[in-house]
Coordinates of C-alpha atoms in Angstrom, one line a residue:
X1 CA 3.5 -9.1 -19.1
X2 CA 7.2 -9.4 -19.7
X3 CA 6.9 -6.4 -22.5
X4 CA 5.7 -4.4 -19.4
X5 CA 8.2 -5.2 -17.1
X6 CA 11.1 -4.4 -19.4
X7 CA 10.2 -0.9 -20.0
X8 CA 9.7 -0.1 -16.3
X9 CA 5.7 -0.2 -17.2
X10 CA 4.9 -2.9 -14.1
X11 CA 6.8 -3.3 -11.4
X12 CA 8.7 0.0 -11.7
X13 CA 10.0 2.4 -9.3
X14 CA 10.8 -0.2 -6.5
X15 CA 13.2 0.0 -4.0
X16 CA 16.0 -2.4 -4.4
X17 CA 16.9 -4.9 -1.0
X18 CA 20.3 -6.4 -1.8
X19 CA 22.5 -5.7 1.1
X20 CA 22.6 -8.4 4.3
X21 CA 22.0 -6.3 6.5
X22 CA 19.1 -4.5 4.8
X23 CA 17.4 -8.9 4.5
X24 CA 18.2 -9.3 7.8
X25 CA 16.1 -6.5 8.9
X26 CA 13.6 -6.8 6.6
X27 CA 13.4 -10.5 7.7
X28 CA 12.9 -9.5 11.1
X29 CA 10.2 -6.7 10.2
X30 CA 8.6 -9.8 8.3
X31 CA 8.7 -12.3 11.6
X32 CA 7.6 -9.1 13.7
X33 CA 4.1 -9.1 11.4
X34 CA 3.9 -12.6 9.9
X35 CA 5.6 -14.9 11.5
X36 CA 7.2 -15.8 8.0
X37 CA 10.8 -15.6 6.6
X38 CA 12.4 -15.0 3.2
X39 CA 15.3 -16.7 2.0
X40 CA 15.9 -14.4 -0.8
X41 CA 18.9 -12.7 -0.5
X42 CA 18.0 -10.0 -3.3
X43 CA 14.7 -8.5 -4.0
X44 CA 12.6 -5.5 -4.5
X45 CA 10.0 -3.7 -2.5
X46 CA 6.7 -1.3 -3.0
X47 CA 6.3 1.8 -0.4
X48 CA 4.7 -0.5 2.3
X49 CA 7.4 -3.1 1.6
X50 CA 5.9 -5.5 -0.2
X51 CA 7.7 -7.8 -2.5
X52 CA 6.8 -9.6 -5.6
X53 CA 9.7 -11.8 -5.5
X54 CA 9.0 -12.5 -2.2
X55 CA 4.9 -13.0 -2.7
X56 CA 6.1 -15.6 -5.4
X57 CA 8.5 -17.4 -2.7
X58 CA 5.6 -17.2 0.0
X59 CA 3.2 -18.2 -2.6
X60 CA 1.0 -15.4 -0.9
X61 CA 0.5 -11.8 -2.7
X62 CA -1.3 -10.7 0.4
X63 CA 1.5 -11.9 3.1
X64 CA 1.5 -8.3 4.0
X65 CA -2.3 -7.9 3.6
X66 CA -4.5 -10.6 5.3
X67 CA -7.9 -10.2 4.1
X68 CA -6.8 -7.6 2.1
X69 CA -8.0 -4.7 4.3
X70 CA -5.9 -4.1 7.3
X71 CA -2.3 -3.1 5.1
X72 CA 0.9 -3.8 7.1
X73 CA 4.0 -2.6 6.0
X74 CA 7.7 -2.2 6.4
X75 CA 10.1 0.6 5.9
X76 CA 13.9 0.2 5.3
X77 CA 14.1 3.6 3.8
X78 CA 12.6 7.0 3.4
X79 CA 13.3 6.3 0.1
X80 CA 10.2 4.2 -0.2
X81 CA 7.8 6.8 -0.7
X82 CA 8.6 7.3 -4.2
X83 CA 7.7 3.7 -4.9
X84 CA 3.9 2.5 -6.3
X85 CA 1.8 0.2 -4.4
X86 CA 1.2 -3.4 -5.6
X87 CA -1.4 -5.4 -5.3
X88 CA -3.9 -2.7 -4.6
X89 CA -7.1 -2.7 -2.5
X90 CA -8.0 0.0 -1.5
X91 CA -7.6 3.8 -3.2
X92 CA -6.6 5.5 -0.7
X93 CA -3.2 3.4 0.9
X94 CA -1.0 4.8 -1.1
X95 CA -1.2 8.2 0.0
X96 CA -1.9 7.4 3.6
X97 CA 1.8 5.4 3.6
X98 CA 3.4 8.3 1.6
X99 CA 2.1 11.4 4.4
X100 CA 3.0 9.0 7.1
X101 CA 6.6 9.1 5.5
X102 CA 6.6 12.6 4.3
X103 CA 5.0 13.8 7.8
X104 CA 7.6 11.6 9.9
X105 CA 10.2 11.6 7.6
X106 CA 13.3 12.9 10.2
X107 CA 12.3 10.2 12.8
X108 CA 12.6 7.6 10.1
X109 CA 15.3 8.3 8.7
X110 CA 17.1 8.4 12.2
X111 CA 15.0 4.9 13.3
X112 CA 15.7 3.3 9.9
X113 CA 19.4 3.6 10.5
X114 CA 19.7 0.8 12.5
X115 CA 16.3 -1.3 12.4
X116 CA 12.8 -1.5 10.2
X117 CA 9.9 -0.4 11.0
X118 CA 6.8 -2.1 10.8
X119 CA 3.3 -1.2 11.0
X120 CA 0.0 -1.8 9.7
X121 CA -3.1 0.7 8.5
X122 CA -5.7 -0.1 11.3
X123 CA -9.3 0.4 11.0
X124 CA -12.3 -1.7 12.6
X125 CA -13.0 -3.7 10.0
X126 CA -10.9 -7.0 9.4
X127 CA -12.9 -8.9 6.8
X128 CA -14.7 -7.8 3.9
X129 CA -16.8 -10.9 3.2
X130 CA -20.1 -9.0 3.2
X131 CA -20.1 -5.6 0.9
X132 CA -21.7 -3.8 3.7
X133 CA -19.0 -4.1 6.2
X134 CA -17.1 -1.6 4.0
X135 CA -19.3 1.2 4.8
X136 CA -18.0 0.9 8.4
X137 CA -14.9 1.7 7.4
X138 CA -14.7 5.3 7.7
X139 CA -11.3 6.6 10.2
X140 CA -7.4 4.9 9.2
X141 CA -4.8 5.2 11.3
X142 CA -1.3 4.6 11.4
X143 CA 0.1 2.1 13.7
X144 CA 4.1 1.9 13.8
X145 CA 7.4 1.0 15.8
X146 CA 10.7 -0.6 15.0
X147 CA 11.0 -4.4 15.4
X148 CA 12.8 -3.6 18.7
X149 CA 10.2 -1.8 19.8
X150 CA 12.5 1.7 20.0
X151 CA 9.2 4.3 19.7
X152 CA 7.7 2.2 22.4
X153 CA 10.7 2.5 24.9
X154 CA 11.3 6.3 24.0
X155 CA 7.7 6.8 24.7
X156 CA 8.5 4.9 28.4
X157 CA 11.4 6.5 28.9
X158 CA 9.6 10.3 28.3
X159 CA 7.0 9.3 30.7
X160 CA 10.0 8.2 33.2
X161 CA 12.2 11.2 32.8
X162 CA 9.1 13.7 33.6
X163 CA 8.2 11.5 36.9
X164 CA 11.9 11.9 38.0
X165 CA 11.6 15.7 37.0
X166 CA 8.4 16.6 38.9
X167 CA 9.0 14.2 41.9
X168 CA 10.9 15.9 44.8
X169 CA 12.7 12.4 46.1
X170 CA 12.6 10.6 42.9
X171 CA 16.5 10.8 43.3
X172 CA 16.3 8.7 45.5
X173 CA 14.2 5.8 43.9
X174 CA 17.4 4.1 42.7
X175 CA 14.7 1.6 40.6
X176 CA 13.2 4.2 38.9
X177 CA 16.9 5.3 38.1
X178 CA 18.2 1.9 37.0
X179 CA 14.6 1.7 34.6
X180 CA 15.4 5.0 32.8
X181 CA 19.6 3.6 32.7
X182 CA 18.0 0.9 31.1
X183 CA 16.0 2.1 28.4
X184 CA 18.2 5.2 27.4
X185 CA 20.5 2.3 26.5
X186 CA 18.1 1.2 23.8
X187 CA 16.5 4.5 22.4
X188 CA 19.5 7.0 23.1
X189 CA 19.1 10.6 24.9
X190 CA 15.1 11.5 24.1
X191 CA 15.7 14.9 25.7
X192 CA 18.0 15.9 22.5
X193 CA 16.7 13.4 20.3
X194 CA 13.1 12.5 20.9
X195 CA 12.1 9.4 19.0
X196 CA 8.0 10.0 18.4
X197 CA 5.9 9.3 15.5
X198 CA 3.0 11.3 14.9
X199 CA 0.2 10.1 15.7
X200 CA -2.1 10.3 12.6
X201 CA -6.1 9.6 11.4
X202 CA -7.3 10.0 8.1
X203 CA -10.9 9.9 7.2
X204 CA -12.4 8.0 4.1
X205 CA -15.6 9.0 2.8
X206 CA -14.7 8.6 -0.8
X207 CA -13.0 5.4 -1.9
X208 CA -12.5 2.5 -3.9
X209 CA -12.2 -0.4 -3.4
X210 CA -11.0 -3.5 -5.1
X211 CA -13.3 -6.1 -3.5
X212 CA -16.4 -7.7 -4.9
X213 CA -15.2 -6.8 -8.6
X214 CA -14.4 -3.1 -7.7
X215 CA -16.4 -0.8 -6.0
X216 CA -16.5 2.8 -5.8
X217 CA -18.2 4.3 -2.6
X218 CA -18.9 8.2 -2.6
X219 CA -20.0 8.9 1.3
X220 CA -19.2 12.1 1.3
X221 CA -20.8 14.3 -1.4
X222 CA -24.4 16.3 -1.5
X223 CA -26.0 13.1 -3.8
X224 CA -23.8 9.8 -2.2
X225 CA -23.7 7.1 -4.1
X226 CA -21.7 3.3 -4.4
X227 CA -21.1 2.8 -8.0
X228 CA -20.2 -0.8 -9.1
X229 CA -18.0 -2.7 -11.9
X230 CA -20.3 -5.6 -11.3
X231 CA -23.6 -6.7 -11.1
X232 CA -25.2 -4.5 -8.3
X233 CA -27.9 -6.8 -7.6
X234 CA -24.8 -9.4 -6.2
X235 CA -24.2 -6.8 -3.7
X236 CA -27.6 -6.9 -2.0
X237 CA -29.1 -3.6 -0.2
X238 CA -26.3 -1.3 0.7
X239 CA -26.1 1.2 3.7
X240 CA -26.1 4.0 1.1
X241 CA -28.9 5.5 -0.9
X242 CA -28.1 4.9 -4.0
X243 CA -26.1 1.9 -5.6
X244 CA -25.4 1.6 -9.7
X245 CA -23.1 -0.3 -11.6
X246 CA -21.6 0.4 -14.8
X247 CA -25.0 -0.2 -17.1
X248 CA -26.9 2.8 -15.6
X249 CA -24.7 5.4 -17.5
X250 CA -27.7 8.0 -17.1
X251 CA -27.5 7.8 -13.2
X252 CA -23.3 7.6 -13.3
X253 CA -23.5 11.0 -15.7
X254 CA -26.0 12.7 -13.1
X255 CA -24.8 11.5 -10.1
X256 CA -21.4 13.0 -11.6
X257 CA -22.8 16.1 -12.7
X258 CA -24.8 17.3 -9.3
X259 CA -21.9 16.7 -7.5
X260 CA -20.2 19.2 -9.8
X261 CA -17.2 16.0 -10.4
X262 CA -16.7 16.3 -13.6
X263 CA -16.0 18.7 -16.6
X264 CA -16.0 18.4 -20.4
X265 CA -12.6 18.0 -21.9
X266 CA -13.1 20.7 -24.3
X267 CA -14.6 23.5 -22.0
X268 CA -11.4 22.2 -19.6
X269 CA -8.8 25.3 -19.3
X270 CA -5.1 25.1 -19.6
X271 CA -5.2 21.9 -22.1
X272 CA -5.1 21.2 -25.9
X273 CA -8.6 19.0 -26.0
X274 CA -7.7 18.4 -29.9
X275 CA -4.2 16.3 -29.4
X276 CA -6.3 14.8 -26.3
X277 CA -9.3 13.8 -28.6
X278 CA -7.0 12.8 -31.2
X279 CA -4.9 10.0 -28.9
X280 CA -8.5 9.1 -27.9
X281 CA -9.0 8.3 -31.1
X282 CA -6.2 6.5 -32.0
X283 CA -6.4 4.4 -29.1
X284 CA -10.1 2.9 -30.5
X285 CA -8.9 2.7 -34.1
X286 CA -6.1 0.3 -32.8
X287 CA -8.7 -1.3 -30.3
X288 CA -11.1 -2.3 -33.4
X289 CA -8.2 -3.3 -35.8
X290 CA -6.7 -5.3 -32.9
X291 CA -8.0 -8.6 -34.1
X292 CA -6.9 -7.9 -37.8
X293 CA -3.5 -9.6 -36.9
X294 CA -1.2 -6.0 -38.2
X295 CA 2.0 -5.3 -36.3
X296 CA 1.5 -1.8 -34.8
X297 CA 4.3 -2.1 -33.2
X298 CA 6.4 2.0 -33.8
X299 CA 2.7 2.9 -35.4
X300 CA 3.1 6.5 -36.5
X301 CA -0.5 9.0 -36.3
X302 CA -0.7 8.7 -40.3
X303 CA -0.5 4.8 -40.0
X304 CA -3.2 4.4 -37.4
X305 CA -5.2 7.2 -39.9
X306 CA -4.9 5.0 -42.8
X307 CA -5.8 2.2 -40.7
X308 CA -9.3 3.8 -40.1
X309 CA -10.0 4.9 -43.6
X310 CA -9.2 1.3 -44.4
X311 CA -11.7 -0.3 -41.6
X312 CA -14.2 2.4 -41.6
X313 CA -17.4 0.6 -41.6
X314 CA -15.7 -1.2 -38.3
X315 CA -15.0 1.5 -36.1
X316 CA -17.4 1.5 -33.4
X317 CA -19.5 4.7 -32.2
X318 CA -17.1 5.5 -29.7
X319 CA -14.9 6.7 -32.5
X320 CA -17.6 9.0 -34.7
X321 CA -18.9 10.6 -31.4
X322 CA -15.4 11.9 -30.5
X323 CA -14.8 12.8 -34.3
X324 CA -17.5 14.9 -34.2
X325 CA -16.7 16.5 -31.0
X326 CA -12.9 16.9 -32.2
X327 CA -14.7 18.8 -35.6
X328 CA -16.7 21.1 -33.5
X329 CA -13.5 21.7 -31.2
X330 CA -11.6 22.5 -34.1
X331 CA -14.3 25.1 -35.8
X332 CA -15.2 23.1 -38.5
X333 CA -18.3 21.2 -37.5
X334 CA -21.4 22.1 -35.4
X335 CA -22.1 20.9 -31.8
X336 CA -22.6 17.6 -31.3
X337 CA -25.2 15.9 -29.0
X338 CA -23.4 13.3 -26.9
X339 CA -25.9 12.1 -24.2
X340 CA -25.3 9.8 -21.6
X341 CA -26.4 6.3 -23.1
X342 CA -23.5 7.2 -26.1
X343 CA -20.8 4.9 -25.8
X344 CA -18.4 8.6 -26.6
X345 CA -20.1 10.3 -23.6
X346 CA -17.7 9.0 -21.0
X347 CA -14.6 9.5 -23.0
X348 CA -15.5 13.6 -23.4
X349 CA -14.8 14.1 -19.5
X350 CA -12.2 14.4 -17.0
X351 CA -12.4 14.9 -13.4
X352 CA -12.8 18.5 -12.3
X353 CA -10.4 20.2 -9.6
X354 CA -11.6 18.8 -6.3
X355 CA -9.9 16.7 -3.3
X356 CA -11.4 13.3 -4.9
X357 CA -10.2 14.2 -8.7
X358 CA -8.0 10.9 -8.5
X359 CA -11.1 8.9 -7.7
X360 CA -12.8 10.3 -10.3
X361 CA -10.8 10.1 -12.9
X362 CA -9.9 6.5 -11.8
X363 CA -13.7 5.6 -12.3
X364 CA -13.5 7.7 -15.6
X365 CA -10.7 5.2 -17.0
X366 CA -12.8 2.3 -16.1
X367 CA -15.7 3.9 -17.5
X368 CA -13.8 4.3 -20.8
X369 CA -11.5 1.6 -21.2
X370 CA -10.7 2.3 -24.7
X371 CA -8.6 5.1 -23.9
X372 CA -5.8 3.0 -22.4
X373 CA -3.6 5.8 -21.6
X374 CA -5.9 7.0 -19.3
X375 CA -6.6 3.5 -18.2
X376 CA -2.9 3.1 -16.5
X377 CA -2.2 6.6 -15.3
X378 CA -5.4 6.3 -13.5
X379 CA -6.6 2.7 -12.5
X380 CA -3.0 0.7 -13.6
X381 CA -5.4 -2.8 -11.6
X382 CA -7.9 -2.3 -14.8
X383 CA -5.2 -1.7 -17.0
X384 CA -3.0 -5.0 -16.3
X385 CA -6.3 -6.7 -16.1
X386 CA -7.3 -5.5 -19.4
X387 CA -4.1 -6.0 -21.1
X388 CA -3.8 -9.8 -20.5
X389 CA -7.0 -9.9 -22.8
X390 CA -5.8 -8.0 -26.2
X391 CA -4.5 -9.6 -29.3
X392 CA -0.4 -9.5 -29.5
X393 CA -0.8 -6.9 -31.6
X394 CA -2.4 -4.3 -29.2
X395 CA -0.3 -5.7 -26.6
X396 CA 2.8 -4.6 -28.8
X397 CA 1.4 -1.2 -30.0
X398 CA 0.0 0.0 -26.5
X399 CA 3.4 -1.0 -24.2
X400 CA 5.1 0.6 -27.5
X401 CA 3.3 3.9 -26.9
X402 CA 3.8 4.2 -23.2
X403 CA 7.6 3.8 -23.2
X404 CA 8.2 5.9 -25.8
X405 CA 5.8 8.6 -25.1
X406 CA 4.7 8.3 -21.4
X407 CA 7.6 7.4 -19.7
X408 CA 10.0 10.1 -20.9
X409 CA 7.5 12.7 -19.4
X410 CA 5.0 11.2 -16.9
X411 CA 4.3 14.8 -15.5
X412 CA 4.0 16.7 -18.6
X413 CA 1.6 14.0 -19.7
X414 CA -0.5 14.2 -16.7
X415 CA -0.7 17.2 -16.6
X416 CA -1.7 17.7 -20.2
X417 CA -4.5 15.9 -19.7
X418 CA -5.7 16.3 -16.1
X419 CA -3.9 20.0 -15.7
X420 CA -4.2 19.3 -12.1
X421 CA -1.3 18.7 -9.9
X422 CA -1.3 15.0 -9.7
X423 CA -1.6 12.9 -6.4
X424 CA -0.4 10.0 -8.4
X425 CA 2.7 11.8 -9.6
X426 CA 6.0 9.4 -8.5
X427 CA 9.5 11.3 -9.4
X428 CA 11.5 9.6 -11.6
X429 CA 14.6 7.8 -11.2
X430 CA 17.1 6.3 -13.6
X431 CA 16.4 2.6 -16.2
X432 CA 17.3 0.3 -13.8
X433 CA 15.4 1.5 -10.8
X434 CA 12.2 1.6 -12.9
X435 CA 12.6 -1.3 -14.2
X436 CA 12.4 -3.0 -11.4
X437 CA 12.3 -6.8 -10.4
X438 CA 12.6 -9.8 -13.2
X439 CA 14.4 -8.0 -15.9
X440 CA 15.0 -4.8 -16.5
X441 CA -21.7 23.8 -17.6
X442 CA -24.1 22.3 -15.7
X443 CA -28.3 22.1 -16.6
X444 CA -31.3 21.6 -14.7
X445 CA -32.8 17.8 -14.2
X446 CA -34.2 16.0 -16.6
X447 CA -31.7 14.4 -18.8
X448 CA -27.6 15.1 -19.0
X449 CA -27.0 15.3 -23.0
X450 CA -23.6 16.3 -23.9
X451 CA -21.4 16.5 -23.0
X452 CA -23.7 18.9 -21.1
X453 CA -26.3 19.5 -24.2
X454 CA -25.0 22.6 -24.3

């Protein structure tokens, strides 16, 4: 992973925790949820506060995620939203922590001045060891406060102010009085600076999931459906109607298609589906030459092109179906019939524009692995679990391609191929920050041929 790391391709964007007084309170935050302490004295963290160096010390990469479903989390700075999320479990955390921030971001700000806050994601589940409990997760919310307890007191002290306010002798209750001295001492003057977070629920109908192999659950469309990595038939009957895993590409393609999800890349508006079938293309021709043992590393288009004429009779069917597609695109061949069971069908798509076009296209990436650009915008767990797999010499060409065209214009990339604003979009910020720790058309029923059989 170390080519990764160095060119801010895992582990990038993290916040930086160097100064004492920043460990201390993170150390505090950290006794406040776990009990545990750090004797790091420099470290990075994700937007919930995680650490990598920190899970290494602890020898636990779920210190702030027991069970992996209720996420804690600690915030030093605002600045954290901007940062990824490590160690991911379940879609939707990341955004929840970054509209928490971006919602409360002035009473933060003000709170993180002087102390952490720590928190967790709360729903009713707190163990996942049967697949079925996930279906009862279904509400989030936001539980928060600084380590001395500050939103707690204000919230006290607001309730004590308004009985001193409505009751005609509470000036005379001097233990009422001495109560309010007390705790306007700790939170400051809540009448000109009220210290409130808001109190916030998000619903999840639609999520994945990284337990039992990765699991997709879509609760919350006309045709539902759990979709599986996996074997389904480990999962056992699900509280859903429909379960499939990633052998029943007919059901996946029609599932995706009656719930209107999905759209073909070259029908897509506002997008050059050529150069997008091209780097498709490129990616497999490097996947199928991967074992050949030739340095791709700096690999221009005309190298990977003669490296296809040379290996021709290799290239899988992945490669001719998107070939054809990218003739018929390009006016000079006639309309090819992709269906479902084609191993090209999957690659042809992208999600359309709908609230769950990140799931989607995460499930896309998955469902076309090949295309590994896709595979770490989208689903970066897949990607790094992929990636510890492939021959040095994919290893070298792919992190090769990422730094040097990906990470000089992540938005301009996304939005080439998505042309959606992006949820996953994270601004940039300079080497060293991103570097990080350790381094530097629809048709009726009956058949979904393609991409639509139109």
């Amino acid at each position: 992973m170390k080519r990764l790391i160095t060119r801010g391709l895992m582990f990038g964007n993290l916040i930086h925790v160097s100064s004492p007084a920043l460990v201390e309170r993170y150390n505090r935050a950290l006794a406040h949820l776990t009990g545990k302490r750090t004797d790091l004295s420099d470290f990075h963290i994700d937007i919930s506060g995680y650490s990598p160096e920190v899970g290494d010390e602890l020898n636990d990469p779920l210190y702030l995620n027991p069970n992996g479903v209720n996420r804690q989390f600690i915030l030093l700075s605002t600045a954290q939203k901007t940062a990824p999320l490590l160690n991911v479990k379940f879609s939707m955390s990341r955004s929840i922590l970054r509209q928490f921030i971006e919602e409360n971001e002035a009473q933060l700000f003000a709170l993180t001045a002087k102390d952490a806050v720590a928190g967790e994601l709360l729903n009713s589940v707190y163990a996942v060891s049967d697949p079925k409990a996930l279906f009862n997760i279904r509400k989030i919310k936001i539980e928060a406060d600084t380590t001395a307890g500050t939103v707690r007191d204000a919230e006290e002290l607001g309730q004590k102010i308004d009985r001193f306010m409505a009751e005609d002798d509470a000036w005379f209750d001097d233990v009422l009085i001495a109560e309010m001295v007390t705790l306007a001492k700790k939170t400051g003057d809540v009448t000109r600076n009220p210290v409130r977070l808001k109190q916030m629920e998000f619903g999840q109908d639609n999520f994945w999931t990284a337990h039992f192999g990765g699991l997709y659950i879509f609760r919350g469309m006309d045709h539902p459906a759990a979709i599986c990595a996996g074997d389904k038939s480990e999962l056992g009957k699900l509280p859903i109607k429909y379960t499939f895993d990633f052998s029943d590409r007919n059901q996946i393609a029609k599932f995706l298609e009656y719930n209107d999800l999905v759209e073909p890349i070259v029908k897509a508006r506002g997008i050059d589906a050529g150069a997008i079938l091209r780097q498709k293309l490129d990616f497999i021709i490097v996947d199928a030459a991967q074992e050949t043992g030739i340095d791709l590393t700096g690999a221009s288009r005309r190298d990977i092109r003669a490296l296809a004429r040379a290996h021709a009779g290799d290239l899988p069917e992945e490669f001719h179906g998107l070939q054809a597609l990218l003739q018929w695109a390009e006016d000079e061949g006639p309309w090819p019939r992709i269906s479902s069971d084609h191993p090209a069908y999957f690659y042809t798509l992208r999600a359309a524009d709908h609230a769950d076009r990140d799931l989607v296209n995460m499930m896309l990436a998955e469902l076309a692995p090949k295309d590994v650009r896709q595979l770490f915008i989208c689903h970066k767990e897949a990607f790094y679990r992929a990636y510890q797999g492939w021959s040095e010499a994919k290893k070298s060409y792919v992190a090769d391609f990422l730094y040097r065209e990906y990470q000089v214009d992540k938005a301009g990339t996304r939005a080439a191929l998505f042309g959606h604003d992006d949820a996953m979009a994270e601004p940039e910020r300079d080497l060293i920050d991103r570097v990080g720790p350790w381094g530097a058309i629809r048709r009726k029923p009956g058949g979904v041929k393609g991409p639509w059989g139109r």
